[in-house]
Every structure is written in structure tokens, then in C-alpha cells.
PDB file of C-alpha atoms in Angstrom:
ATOM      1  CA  UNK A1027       6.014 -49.798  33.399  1.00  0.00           C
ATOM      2  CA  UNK A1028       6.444 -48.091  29.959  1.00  0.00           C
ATOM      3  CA  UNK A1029       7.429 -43.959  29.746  1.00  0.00           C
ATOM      4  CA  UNK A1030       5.953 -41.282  28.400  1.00  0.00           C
ATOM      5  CA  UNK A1031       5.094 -41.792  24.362  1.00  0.00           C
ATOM      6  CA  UNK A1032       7.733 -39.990  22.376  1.00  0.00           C
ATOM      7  CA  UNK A1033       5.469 -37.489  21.230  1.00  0.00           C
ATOM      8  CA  UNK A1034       5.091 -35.774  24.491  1.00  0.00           C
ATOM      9  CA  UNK A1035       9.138 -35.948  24.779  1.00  0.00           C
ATOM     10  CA  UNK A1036       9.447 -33.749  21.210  1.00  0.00           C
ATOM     11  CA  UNK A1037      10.557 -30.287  21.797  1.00  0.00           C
ATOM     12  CA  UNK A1038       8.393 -27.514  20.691  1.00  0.00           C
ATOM     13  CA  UNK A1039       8.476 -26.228  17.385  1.00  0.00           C
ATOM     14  CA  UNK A1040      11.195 -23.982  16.459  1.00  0.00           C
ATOM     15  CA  UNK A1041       9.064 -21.853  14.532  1.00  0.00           C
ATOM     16  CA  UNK A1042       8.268 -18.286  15.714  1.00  0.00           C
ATOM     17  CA  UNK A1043       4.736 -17.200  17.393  1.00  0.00           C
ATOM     18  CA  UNK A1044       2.195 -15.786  14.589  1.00  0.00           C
ATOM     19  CA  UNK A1045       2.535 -12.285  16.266  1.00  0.00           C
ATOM     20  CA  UNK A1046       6.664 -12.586  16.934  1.00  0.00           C
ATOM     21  CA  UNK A1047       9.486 -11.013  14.901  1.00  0.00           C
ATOM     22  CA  UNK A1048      11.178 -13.442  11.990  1.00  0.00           C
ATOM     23  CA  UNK A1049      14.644 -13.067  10.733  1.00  0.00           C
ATOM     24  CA  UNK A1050      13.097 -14.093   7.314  1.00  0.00           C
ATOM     25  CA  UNK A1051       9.708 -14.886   5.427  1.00  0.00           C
ATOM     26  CA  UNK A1052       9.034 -18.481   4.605  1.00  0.00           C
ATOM     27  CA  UNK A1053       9.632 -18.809   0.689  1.00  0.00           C
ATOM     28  CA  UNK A1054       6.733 -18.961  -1.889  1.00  0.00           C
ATOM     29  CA  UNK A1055       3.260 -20.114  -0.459  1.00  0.00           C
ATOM     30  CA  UNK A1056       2.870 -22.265  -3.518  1.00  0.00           C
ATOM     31  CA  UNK A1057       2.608 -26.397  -2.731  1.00  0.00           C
ATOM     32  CA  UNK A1058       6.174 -26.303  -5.112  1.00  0.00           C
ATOM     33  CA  UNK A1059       8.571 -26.191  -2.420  1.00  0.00           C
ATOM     34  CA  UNK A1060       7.744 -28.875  -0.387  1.00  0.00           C
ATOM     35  CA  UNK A1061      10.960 -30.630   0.312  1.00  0.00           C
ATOM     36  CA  UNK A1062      12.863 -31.521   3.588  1.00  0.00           C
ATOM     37  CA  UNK A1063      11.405 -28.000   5.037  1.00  0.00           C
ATOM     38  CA  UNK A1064       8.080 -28.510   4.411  1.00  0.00           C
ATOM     39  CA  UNK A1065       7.091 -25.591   2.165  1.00  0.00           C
ATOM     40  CA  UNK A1066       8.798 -23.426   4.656  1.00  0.00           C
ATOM     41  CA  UNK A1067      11.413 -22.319   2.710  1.00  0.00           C
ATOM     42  CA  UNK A1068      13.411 -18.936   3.369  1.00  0.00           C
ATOM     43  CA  UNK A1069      14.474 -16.607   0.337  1.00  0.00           C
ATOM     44  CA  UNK A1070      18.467 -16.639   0.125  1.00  0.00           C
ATOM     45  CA  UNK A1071      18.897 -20.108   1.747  1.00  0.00           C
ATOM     46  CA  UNK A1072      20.981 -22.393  -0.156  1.00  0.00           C
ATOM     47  CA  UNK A1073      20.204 -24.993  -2.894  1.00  0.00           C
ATOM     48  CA  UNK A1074      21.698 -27.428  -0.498  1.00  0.00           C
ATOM     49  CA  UNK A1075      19.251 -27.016   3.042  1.00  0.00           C
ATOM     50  CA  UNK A1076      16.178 -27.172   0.558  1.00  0.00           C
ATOM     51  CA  UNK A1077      16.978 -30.020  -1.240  1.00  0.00           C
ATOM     52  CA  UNK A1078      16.288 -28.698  -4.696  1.00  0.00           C
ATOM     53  CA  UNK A1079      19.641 -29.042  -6.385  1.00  0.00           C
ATOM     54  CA  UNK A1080      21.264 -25.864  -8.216  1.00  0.00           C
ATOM     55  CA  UNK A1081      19.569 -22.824  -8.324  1.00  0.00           C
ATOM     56  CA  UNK A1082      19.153 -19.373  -9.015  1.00  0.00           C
ATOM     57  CA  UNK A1083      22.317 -19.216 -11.461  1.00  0.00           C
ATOM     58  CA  UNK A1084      24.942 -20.531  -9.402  1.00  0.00           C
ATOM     59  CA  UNK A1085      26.864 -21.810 -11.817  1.00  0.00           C
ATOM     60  CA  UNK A1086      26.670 -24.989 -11.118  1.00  0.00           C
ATOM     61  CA  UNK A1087      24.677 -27.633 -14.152  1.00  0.00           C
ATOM     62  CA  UNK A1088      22.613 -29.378 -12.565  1.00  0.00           C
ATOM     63  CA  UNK A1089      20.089 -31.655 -14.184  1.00  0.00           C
ATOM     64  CA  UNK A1090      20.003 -29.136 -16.995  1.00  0.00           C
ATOM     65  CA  UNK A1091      24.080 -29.313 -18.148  1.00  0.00           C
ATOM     66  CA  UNK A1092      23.605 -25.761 -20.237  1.00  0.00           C
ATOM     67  CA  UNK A1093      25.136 -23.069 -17.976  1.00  0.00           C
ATOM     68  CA  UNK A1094      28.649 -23.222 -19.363  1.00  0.00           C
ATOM     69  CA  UNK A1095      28.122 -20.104 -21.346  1.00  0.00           C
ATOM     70  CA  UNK A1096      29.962 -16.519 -20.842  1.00  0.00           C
ATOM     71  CA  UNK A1097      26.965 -14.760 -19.888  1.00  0.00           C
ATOM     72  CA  UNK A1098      25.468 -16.579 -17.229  1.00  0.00           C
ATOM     73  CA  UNK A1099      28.586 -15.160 -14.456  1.00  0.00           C
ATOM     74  CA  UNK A1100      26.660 -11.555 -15.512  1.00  0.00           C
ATOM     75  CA  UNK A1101      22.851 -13.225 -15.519  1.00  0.00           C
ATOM     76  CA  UNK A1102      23.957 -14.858 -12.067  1.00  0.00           C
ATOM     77  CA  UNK A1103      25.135 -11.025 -10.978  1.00  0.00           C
ATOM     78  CA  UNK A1104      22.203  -9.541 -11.890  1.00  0.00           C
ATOM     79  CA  UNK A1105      19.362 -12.318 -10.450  1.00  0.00           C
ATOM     80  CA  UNK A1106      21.282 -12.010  -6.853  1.00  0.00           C
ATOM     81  CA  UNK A1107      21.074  -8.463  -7.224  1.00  0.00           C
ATOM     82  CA  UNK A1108      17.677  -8.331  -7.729  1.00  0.00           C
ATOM     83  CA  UNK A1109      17.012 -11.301  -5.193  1.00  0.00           C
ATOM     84  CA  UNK A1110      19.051  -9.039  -2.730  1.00  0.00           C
ATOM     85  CA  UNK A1111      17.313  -5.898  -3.511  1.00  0.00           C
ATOM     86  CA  UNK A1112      14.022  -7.267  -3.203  1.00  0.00           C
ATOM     87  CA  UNK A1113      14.669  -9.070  -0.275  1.00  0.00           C
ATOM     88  CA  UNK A1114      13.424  -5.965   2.329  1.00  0.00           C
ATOM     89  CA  UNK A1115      10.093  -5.540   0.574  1.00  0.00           C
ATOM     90  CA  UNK A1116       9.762  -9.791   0.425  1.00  0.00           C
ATOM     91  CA  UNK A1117      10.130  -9.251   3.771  1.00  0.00           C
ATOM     92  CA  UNK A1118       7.767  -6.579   4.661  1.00  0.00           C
ATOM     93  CA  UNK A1119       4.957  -8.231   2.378  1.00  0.00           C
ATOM     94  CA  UNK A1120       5.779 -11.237   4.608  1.00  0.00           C
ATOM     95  CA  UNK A1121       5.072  -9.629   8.026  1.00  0.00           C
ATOM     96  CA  UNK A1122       1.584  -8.199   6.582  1.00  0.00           C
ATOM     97  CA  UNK A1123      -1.607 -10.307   7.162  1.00  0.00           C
ATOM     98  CA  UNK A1124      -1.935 -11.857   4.154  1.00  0.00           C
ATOM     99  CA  UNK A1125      -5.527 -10.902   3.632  1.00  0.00           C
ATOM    100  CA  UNK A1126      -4.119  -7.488   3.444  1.00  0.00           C
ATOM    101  CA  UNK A1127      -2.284  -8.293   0.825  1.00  0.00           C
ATOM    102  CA  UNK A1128      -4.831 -10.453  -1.243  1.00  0.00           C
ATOM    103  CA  UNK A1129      -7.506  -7.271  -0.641  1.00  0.00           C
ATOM    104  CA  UNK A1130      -4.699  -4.663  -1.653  1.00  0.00           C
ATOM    105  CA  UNK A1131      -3.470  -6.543  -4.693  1.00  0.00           C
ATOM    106  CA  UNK A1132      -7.433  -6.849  -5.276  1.00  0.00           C
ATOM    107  CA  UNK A1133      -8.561  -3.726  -4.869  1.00  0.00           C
ATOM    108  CA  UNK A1134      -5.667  -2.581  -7.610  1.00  0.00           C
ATOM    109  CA  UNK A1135      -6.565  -4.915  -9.978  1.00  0.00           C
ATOM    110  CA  UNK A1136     -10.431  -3.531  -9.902  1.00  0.00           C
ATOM    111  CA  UNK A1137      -9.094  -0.218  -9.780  1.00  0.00           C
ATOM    112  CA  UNK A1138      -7.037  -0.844 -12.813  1.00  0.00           C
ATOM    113  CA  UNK A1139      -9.861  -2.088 -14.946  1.00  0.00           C
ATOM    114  CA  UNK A1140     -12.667   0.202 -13.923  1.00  0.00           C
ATOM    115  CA  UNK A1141     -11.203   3.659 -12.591  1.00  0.00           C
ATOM    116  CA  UNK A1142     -11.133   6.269 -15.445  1.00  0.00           C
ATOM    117  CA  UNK A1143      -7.908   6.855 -17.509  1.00  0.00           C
ATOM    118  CA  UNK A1144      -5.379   8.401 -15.615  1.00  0.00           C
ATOM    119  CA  UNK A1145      -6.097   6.542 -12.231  1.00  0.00           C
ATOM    120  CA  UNK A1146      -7.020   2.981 -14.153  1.00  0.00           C
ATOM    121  CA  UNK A1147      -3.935   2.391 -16.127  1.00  0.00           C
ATOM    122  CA  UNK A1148      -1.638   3.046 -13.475  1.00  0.00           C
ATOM    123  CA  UNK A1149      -3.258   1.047 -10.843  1.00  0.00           C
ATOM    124  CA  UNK A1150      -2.926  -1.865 -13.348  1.00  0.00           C
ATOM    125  CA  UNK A1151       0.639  -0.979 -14.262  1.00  0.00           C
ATOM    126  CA  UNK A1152       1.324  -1.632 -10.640  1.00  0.00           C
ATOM    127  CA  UNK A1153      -0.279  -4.950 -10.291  1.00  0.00           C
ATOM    128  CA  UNK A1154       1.268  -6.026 -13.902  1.00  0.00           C
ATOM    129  CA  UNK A1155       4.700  -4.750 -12.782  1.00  0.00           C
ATOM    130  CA  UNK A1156       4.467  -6.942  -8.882  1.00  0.00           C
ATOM    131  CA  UNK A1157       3.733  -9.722 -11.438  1.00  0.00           C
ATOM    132  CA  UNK A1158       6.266  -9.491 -13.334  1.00  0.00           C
ATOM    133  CA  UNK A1159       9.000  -9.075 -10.671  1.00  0.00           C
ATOM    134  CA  UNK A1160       7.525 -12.293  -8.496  1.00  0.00           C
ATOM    135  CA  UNK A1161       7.537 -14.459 -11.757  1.00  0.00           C
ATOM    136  CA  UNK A1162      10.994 -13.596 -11.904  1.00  0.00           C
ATOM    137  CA  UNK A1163      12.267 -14.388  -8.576  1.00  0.00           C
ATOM    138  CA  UNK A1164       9.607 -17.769  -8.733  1.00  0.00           C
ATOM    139  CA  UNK A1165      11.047 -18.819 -12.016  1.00  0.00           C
ATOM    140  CA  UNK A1166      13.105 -21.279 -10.632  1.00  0.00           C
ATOM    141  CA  UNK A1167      10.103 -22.569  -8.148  1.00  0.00           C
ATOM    142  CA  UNK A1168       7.816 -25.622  -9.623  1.00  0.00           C
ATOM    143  CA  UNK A1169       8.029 -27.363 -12.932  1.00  0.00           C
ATOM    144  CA  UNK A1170       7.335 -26.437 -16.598  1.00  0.00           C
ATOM    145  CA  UNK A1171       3.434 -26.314 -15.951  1.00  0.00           C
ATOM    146  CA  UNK A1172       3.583 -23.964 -12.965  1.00  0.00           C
ATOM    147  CA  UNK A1173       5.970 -21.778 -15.380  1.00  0.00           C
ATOM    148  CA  UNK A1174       3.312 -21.855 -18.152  1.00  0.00           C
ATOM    149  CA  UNK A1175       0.488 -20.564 -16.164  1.00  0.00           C
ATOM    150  CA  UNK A1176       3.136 -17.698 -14.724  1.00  0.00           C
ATOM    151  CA  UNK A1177       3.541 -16.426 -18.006  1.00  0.00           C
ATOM    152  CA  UNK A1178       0.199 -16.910 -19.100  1.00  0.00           C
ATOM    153  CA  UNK A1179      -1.064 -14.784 -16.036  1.00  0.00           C
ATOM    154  CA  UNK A1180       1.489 -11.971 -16.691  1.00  0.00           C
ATOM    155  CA  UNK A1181       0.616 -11.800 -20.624  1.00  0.00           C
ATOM    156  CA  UNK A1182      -3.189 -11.682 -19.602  1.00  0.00           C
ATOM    157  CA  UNK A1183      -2.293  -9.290 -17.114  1.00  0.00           C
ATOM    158  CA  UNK A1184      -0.117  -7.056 -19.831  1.00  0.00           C
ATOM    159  CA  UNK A1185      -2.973  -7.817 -22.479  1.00  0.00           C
ATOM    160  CA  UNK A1186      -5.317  -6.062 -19.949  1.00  0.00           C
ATOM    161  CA  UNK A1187      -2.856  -2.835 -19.706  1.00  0.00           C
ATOM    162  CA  UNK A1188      -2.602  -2.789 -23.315  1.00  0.00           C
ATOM    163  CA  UNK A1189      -6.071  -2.642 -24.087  1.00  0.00           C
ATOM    164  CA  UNK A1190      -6.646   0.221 -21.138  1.00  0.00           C
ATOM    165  CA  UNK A1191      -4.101   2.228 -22.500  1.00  0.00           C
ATOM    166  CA  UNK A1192      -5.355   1.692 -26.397  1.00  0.00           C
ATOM    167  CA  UNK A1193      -8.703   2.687 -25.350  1.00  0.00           C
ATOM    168  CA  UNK A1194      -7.590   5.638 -23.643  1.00  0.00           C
TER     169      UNK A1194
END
């Protein structure tokens, strides 16, 4: 007589209900992280529960072997400080739907390039400026393609402002 197959015998999954409170937001929603986690990974956890080596300035080489220089302690300083500061509004965005978020960041972004001049440039300002601050704490995420098309969004995006605020 054989017992129950294992898969029955598995606990549940640790992960919280859609509707329940999280101590943290999963990490970027881009296919980049997917390590031992799955994709699920938290902001703040450490290089060594994700499986992706040294990170986010810790001082450490790495694969890279070029972070022996004075300035990176202060560059290290100031990326936790802005990883730290942003962490509550990471958060927030988190608990949102995220077709709330997709609409919202949509609705700027039309906003910015058709409302008239006053309303128009800041609406885009906005949108260029969440841009630039998530391709800043996602720099380390990904390799050098994913990187490329980061910055190539964010100039497009600040080639956009630029032109608003010239034809203003």
C-alpha cells in the first residue's frame, strides 16, 4: 500500500494572501531576478539570500574587481540612503493594484505630452523624474542590455521634456 504522493504532503505556500498585509514588496517585476527566490525578491535583502553576488556598493569586488577606490565608502553611503529613503514609497507603490499604477503612470505621460504648458511639462517632469529614480535603484538588476534600454528610455523620456519646455 503506497502513501499519499509528496505533493499533497508540501506545506502551503509561505507567501501572503493577495488582499493580506506584507512586511515588504517583492523586488523588481522584471524576468532579471530570477534566482533561488524566483523573481520574488525583497528590496534590502542581502546579496547572499538572492544569489546574485555583491551588490549595491558593498564594498565587496565581485566579478567586477574595481571598487577599491576612495569614493565608493561615500557612493555606498549615499545609494543606501536613497535605497532606505525610498523604501516607504517602494512599498506603498507595492500594495497598489498594479493597474493603478500602469493607468496613473499613463495617464501622466499623456498628460505630459498633450496638456497645455504649465500643466504638460510638469506632468512629464514627474514621470521623467519616477524614471530616473527607479533606473537608479534597478541599476544593479539585469545585464548590460537591460541597462541600455534603461537609459535609452530615460533620455527619450528627458528628450520629450526638453522639447515641451523649448516649445513653450
Amino acid at each position: 500500500m503506497q502513501s499519499r504522493s509528496p505533493v499533497s504532503d508540501r506545506p502551503k505556500s509561505r507567501q501572503p494572501k493577495a488582499g493580506g498585509p506584507r512586511s515588504r514588496p517583492p523586488g523588481p517585476r522584471s524576468g532579471a531576478a530570477t534566482s533561488q527566490t524566483g523573481g520574488n525578491r525583497r528590496p534590502g535583502s542581502s546579496a547572499s539570500a538572492s544569489g546574485t553576488g555583491a551588490r549595491h556598493g558593498s564594498g565587496s569586488t565581485g566579478s567586477s574587481g574595481s571598487s577599491g577606490s576612495a569614493s565608493s565608502g561615500s557612493s555606498a553611503g549615499f545609494r543606501r540612503t536613497v535605497e532606505r529613503l525610498s523604501y516607504p514609497v517602494i512599498l506603498r507603490l507595492h500594495r497598489m493594484p498594479r493597474w493603478m499604477v500602469t493607468i496613473g503612470l499613463a495617464a501622466l505621460l499623456v498628460a505630459g505630452l498633450l496638456a497645455p504648458v504649465p500643466y504638460g511639462p510638469v506632468c512629464l517632469g514627474v514621470v521623467v523624474a519616477l524614471m530616473a529614480w527607479l533606473t537608479y535603484l534597478a541599476w544593479h538588476e539585469g545585464d548590460r542590455s537591460r541597462r541600455v534600454i534603461r537609459l535609452v528610455a530615460l533620455a527619450l523620456g528627458g528628450a520629450a521634456l526638453a522639447m515641451r519646455l523649448i516649445a513653450a
